[in-house]
mmCIF file of C-alpha atoms in Angstrom:
data_model
loop_
_atom_site.group_PDB
_atom_site.id
_atom_site.type_symbol
_atom_site.label_atom_id
_atom_site.label_comp_id
_atom_site.label_asym_id
_atom_site.label_seq_id
_atom_site.Cartn_x
_atom_site.Cartn_y
_atom_site.Cartn_z
ATOM 1 C CA MET A 17 -31.177 48.559 -34.716
ATOM 2 C CA SER A 18 -30.075 49.457 -38.243
ATOM 3 C CA ALA A 19 -26.561 49.856 -39.576
ATOM 4 C CA ILE A 20 -24.983 53.309 -39.307
ATOM 5 C CA PRO A 21 -22.830 55.167 -41.840
ATOM 6 C CA TRP A 22 -19.375 55.891 -40.419
ATOM 7 C CA THR A 23 -17.997 59.415 -40.709
ATOM 8 C CA PRO A 24 -14.468 60.792 -40.148
ATOM 9 C CA GLU A 25 -15.714 62.415 -36.937
ATOM 10 C CA MET A 26 -16.935 59.073 -35.639
ATOM 11 C CA VAL A 27 -13.637 57.354 -36.460
ATOM 12 C CA SER A 28 -11.870 59.656 -34.007
ATOM 13 C CA ASN A 29 -14.668 60.234 -31.545
ATOM 14 C CA ALA A 30 -13.069 62.891 -29.394
ATOM 15 C CA LEU A 31 -15.448 65.576 -28.183
ATOM 16 C CA GLY A 32 -13.828 68.484 -30.044
ATOM 17 C CA TYR A 33 -10.981 69.500 -32.364
ATOM 18 C CA ASP A 34 -8.590 70.249 -29.512
ATOM 19 C CA GLU A 35 -9.380 66.949 -27.822
ATOM 20 C CA ALA A 36 -9.003 65.089 -31.130
ATOM 21 C CA ALA A 37 -5.506 66.505 -31.565
ATOM 22 C CA ILE A 38 -4.452 65.169 -28.188
ATOM 23 C CA ARG A 39 -6.163 61.826 -28.773
ATOM 24 C CA ASN A 40 -4.458 61.376 -32.133
ATOM 25 C CA TYR A 41 -1.084 62.080 -30.565
ATOM 26 C CA LEU A 42 -1.672 59.549 -27.792
ATOM 27 C CA GLU A 43 -2.919 56.899 -30.190
ATOM 28 C CA HIS A 44 -0.055 57.453 -32.635
ATOM 29 C CA ARG A 45 2.370 57.089 -29.741
ATOM 30 C CA LEU A 46 0.691 53.855 -28.667
ATOM 31 C CA VAL A 47 0.796 52.274 -32.132
ATOM 32 C CA ARG A 48 4.376 53.461 -32.617
ATOM 33 C CA GLU A 49 5.497 51.866 -29.346
ATOM 34 C CA ALA A 50 3.749 48.570 -30.024
ATOM 35 C CA THR A 51 4.992 48.369 -33.606
ATOM 36 C CA GLY A 52 8.486 49.168 -32.353
ATOM 37 C CA VAL A 53 8.327 46.114 -30.094
ATOM 38 C CA ALA A 54 7.206 43.932 -32.990
ATOM 39 C CA VAL A 55 9.942 45.109 -35.342
ATOM 40 C CA THR A 56 12.639 44.070 -32.862
ATOM 41 C CA ASP A 57 11.554 40.454 -33.411
ATOM 42 C CA ARG A 58 11.437 40.569 -37.215
ATOM 43 C CA PRO A 59 11.484 43.203 -39.954
ATOM 44 C CA ILE A 60 8.098 44.460 -41.133
ATOM 45 C CA ARG A 61 8.049 44.408 -44.911
ATOM 46 C CA VAL A 62 4.264 44.517 -45.306
ATOM 47 C CA ALA A 63 1.857 45.907 -42.704
ATOM 48 C CA TYR A 64 -1.927 45.699 -42.864
ATOM 49 C CA ASP A 65 -4.373 48.136 -41.282
ATOM 50 C CA VAL A 66 -7.716 46.329 -41.166
ATOM 51 C CA GLY A 67 -10.743 48.602 -40.913
ATOM 52 C CA ALA A 68 -8.428 51.553 -41.474
ATOM 53 C CA GLY A 69 -10.972 54.341 -41.866
ATOM 54 C CA TYR A 70 -9.164 57.247 -43.524
ATOM 55 C CA GLY A 71 -5.770 55.978 -42.381
ATOM 56 C CA ARG A 72 -5.199 58.043 -39.261
ATOM 57 C CA LEU A 73 -3.087 55.175 -37.865
ATOM 58 C CA ALA A 74 -1.899 53.640 -41.126
ATOM 59 C CA CYS A 75 0.410 56.639 -41.460
ATOM 60 C CA VAL A 76 2.271 55.469 -38.343
ATOM 61 C CA LEU A 77 2.826 52.047 -39.895
ATOM 62 C CA THR A 78 4.662 53.687 -42.813
ATOM 63 C CA GLU A 79 7.438 54.521 -40.353
ATOM 64 C CA PHE A 80 8.150 50.797 -39.983
ATOM 65 C CA ALA A 81 7.080 49.142 -43.237
ATOM 66 C CA ALA A 82 7.859 49.970 -46.838
ATOM 67 C CA ASN A 83 4.472 48.616 -47.902
ATOM 68 C CA VAL A 84 1.368 49.516 -45.897
ATOM 69 C CA VAL A 85 -2.013 48.228 -47.061
ATOM 70 C CA ALA A 86 -5.258 49.557 -45.620
ATOM 71 C CA PHE A 87 -8.530 47.645 -45.944
ATOM 72 C CA GLU A 88 -11.687 49.738 -45.592
ATOM 73 C CA ARG A 89 -15.395 49.155 -46.272
ATOM 74 C CA ASP A 90 -16.732 52.717 -46.346
ATOM 75 C CA ALA A 91 -16.236 54.429 -49.725
ATOM 76 C CA ARG A 92 -16.111 57.938 -48.261
ATOM 77 C CA LEU A 93 -13.453 57.063 -45.727
ATOM 78 C CA LEU A 94 -11.532 55.179 -48.404
ATOM 79 C CA GLY A 95 -11.528 58.189 -50.702
ATOM 80 C CA LYS A 96 -10.380 60.543 -47.973
ATOM 81 C CA GLY A 97 -7.673 58.089 -46.947
ATOM 82 C CA ARG A 98 -6.256 57.966 -50.462
ATOM 83 C CA LEU A 99 -6.027 61.759 -50.521
ATOM 84 C CA LEU A 100 -4.475 62.084 -47.065
ATOM 85 C CA ASN A 101 -2.130 59.071 -47.177
ATOM 86 C CA PRO A 102 -0.624 58.697 -50.664
ATOM 87 C CA ASN A 103 2.043 56.319 -49.307
ATOM 88 C CA VAL A 104 -0.608 53.822 -48.181
ATOM 89 C CA THR A 105 -2.383 51.430 -50.536
ATOM 90 C CA PHE A 106 -6.111 51.572 -49.805
ATOM 91 C CA ILE A 107 -8.136 48.552 -50.876
ATOM 92 C CA PRO A 108 -11.944 48.521 -50.741
ATOM 93 C CA VAL A 109 -13.569 45.464 -49.194
ATOM 94 C CA SER A 110 -17.173 44.509 -48.701
ATOM 95 C CA SER A 111 -16.361 42.635 -45.490
ATOM 96 C CA LEU A 112 -13.387 42.303 -43.179
ATOM 97 C CA THR A 113 -14.116 38.595 -42.816
ATOM 98 C CA ALA A 114 -12.642 37.865 -46.266
ATOM 99 C CA LEU A 115 -9.564 39.996 -46.938
ATOM 100 C CA PRO A 116 -8.058 40.096 -50.459
ATOM 101 C CA ALA A 117 -4.542 39.188 -49.338
ATOM 102 C CA GLN A 118 -2.521 36.024 -49.707
ATOM 103 C CA SER A 119 -1.845 33.890 -46.655
ATOM 104 C CA ALA A 120 1.326 34.885 -44.758
ATOM 105 C CA SER A 121 1.806 37.848 -47.119
ATOM 106 C CA GLY A 122 2.309 40.357 -44.297
ATOM 107 C CA ASP A 123 4.412 40.694 -41.179
ATOM 108 C CA PHE A 124 2.104 42.871 -39.092
ATOM 109 C CA ALA A 125 -1.617 43.581 -38.869
ATOM 110 C CA LEU A 126 -3.542 46.169 -36.872
ATOM 111 C CA THR A 127 -7.122 46.669 -35.825
ATOM 112 C CA PHE A 128 -7.937 49.780 -33.825
ATOM 113 C CA THR A 129 -11.407 49.894 -32.253
ATOM 114 C CA VAL A 130 -12.800 47.785 -35.087
ATOM 115 C CA LEU A 131 -13.561 44.406 -33.542
ATOM 116 C CA GLN A 132 -15.516 46.016 -30.708
ATOM 117 C CA HIS A 133 -18.202 47.026 -33.204
ATOM 118 C CA LEU A 134 -18.655 43.469 -34.514
ATOM 119 C CA THR A 135 -20.686 40.532 -33.283
ATOM 120 C CA ASP A 136 -18.788 37.664 -31.728
ATOM 121 C CA ALA A 137 -19.170 35.560 -34.887
ATOM 122 C CA SER A 138 -17.839 38.321 -37.140
ATOM 123 C CA CYS A 139 -15.055 39.143 -34.701
ATOM 124 C CA ARG A 140 -13.808 35.575 -34.682
ATOM 125 C CA ALA A 141 -13.915 35.476 -38.482
ATOM 126 C CA VAL A 142 -11.875 38.680 -38.758
ATOM 127 C CA ILE A 143 -9.360 37.380 -36.219
ATOM 128 C CA GLY A 144 -9.007 34.266 -38.329
ATOM 129 C CA GLU A 145 -8.194 36.456 -41.311
ATOM 130 C CA LEU A 146 -5.648 38.492 -39.317
ATOM 131 C CA LYS A 147 -3.809 35.336 -38.320
ATOM 132 C CA ARG A 148 -3.960 34.027 -41.876
ATOM 133 C CA ILE A 149 -2.525 37.081 -43.611
ATOM 134 C CA VAL A 150 0.383 37.675 -41.205
ATOM 135 C CA GLY A 151 1.528 34.072 -40.982
ATOM 136 C CA ASN A 152 4.515 34.144 -38.646
ATOM 137 C CA GLY A 153 4.269 37.828 -37.761
ATOM 138 C CA HIS A 154 2.498 40.036 -35.243
ATOM 139 C CA VAL A 155 -1.056 41.241 -34.723
ATOM 140 C CA LEU A 156 -1.916 44.362 -32.714
ATOM 141 C CA LEU A 157 -5.484 44.588 -31.437
ATOM 142 C CA VAL A 158 -6.582 47.831 -29.761
ATOM 143 C CA GLU A 159 -10.108 47.278 -28.524
ATOM 144 C CA ASP A 160 -12.503 47.935 -25.655
ATOM 145 C CA THR A 161 -11.828 45.436 -22.858
ATOM 146 C CA ASP A 162 -14.041 46.603 -20.010
ATOM 147 C CA GLU A 163 -14.722 43.435 -17.996
ATOM 148 C CA ALA A 164 -17.726 45.034 -16.302
ATOM 149 C CA HIS A 165 -19.620 45.018 -19.621
ATOM 150 C CA ALA A 166 -18.298 41.853 -21.237
ATOM 151 C CA ASP A 167 -21.395 39.661 -21.013
ATOM 152 C CA TYR A 168 -23.524 40.525 -24.063
ATOM 153 C CA ASP A 169 -23.255 40.261 -27.827
ATOM 154 C CA LEU A 170 -24.368 42.837 -30.409
ATOM 155 C CA PRO A 171 -27.547 42.349 -32.460
ATOM 156 C CA HIS A 172 -25.526 42.698 -35.671
ATOM 157 C CA ASP A 173 -22.465 44.452 -37.054
ATOM 158 C CA GLU A 174 -22.300 48.212 -37.655
ATOM 159 C CA THR A 175 -24.648 49.363 -34.915
ATOM 160 C CA GLY A 176 -22.106 51.808 -33.535
ATOM 161 C CA MET A 177 -22.423 50.038 -30.196
ATOM 162 C CA CYS A 178 -19.391 48.540 -28.454
ATOM 163 C CA ARG A 179 -19.018 44.847 -27.692
ATOM 164 C CA HIS A 180 -16.863 44.709 -24.571
ATOM 165 C CA ARG A 181 -14.586 41.654 -24.507
ATOM 166 C CA THR A 182 -11.925 40.792 -21.970
ATOM 167 C CA VAL A 183 -8.244 40.452 -22.789
ATOM 168 C CA ALA A 184 -8.595 36.773 -21.870
ATOM 169 C CA GLN A 185 -11.298 36.374 -24.527
ATOM 170 C CA TYR A 186 -9.065 37.863 -27.202
ATOM 171 C CA GLU A 187 -6.200 35.647 -26.031
ATOM 172 C CA LYS A 188 -8.416 32.594 -26.472
ATOM 173 C CA TRP A 189 -9.535 33.564 -29.962
ATOM 174 C CA MET A 190 -6.007 34.530 -31.048
ATOM 175 C CA THR A 191 -4.620 31.059 -30.210
ATOM 176 C CA PRO A 192 -2.082 29.783 -31.248
ATOM 177 C CA PHE A 193 -0.705 33.325 -31.342
ATOM 178 C CA ARG A 194 0.461 34.369 -27.899
ATOM 179 C CA LEU A 195 0.041 37.686 -26.110
ATOM 180 C CA VAL A 196 3.512 39.165 -25.696
ATOM 181 C CA ARG A 197 2.661 42.600 -24.317
ATOM 182 C CA LYS A 198 -0.262 44.874 -23.542
ATOM 183 C CA TRP A 199 -0.745 48.582 -22.867
ATOM 184 C CA PRO A 200 -3.731 50.596 -21.650
ATOM 185 C CA ARG A 201 -5.264 52.677 -24.398
ATOM 186 C CA ARG A 202 -5.171 56.317 -23.302
ATOM 187 C CA VAL A 203 -7.201 59.224 -24.630
ATOM 188 C CA GLU A 204 -7.550 62.901 -23.752
ATOM 189 C CA PRO A 205 -7.986 63.324 -19.957
ATOM 190 C CA THR A 206 -11.233 65.254 -20.391
ATOM 191 C CA TYR A 207 -12.994 62.225 -21.895
ATOM 192 C CA PRO A 208 -15.774 61.026 -19.549
ATOM 193 C CA GLN A 209 -14.629 57.389 -19.524
ATOM 194 C CA SER A 210 -11.457 56.523 -17.650
ATOM 195 C CA SER A 211 -11.097 53.047 -19.179
ATOM 196 C CA VAL A 212 -11.207 52.925 -22.972
ATOM 197 C CA GLY A 213 -9.554 49.645 -23.797
ATOM 198 C CA THR A 214 -6.292 47.811 -24.181
ATOM 199 C CA ALA A 215 -3.617 47.449 -26.836
ATOM 200 C CA MET A 216 -2.700 43.773 -27.173
ATOM 201 C CA LEU A 217 0.329 42.678 -29.186
ATOM 202 C CA PHE A 218 0.242 39.040 -30.291
ATOM 203 C CA SER A 219 3.061 37.060 -31.856
ATOM 204 C CA ALA A 220 3.044 33.888 -33.905
ATOM 205 C CA ALA A 221 6.630 33.137 -32.899
ATOM 206 C CA GLN A 222 7.000 29.849 -31.025
ATOM 207 C CA CYS A 223 3.263 29.227 -31.308
ATOM 208 C CA SER A 224 3.683 25.788 -32.827
#
């Protein structure tokens, strides 16, 4: 299966414009709540959105951090993000497994339905980068966690297919960060799937 080009419609894969409006509201609310929990532990000076697309969730991070940096691989999404989110710094990357950021330079990092499209090897590499760039901060992963389909890997990255991993698997790979809270990811009620993943907030505090 060959790699697919991502489009803005695929980034927010609701079934129509009305549904997308509701989904965006629900997902903004989710990221806002989780980031609000993180900021009670420590101020967020720099926040990273990894695999940001056109920044539909990076804009929420600007409510909490003065400096929001979005890493994106697709040039079209990157260009649209710069137009739509002038308060976010968009940085092009060829791979999310090697982010152009200094170690411990941020306080918060987010992936939102990014890791689920990566092979296990790539996923673990990206997680390693997330832990590296936030140092003693927080990482929010919002990914598909359907345990009924968590027993196969993807043939390669960028197939558009989802790699279902359990919360326990993400906990293992995020060590020594610890899971401090989780929320169900909710989308528009007309969506055919009732379970669409979990938001998992990890903290480096007291992990040593």
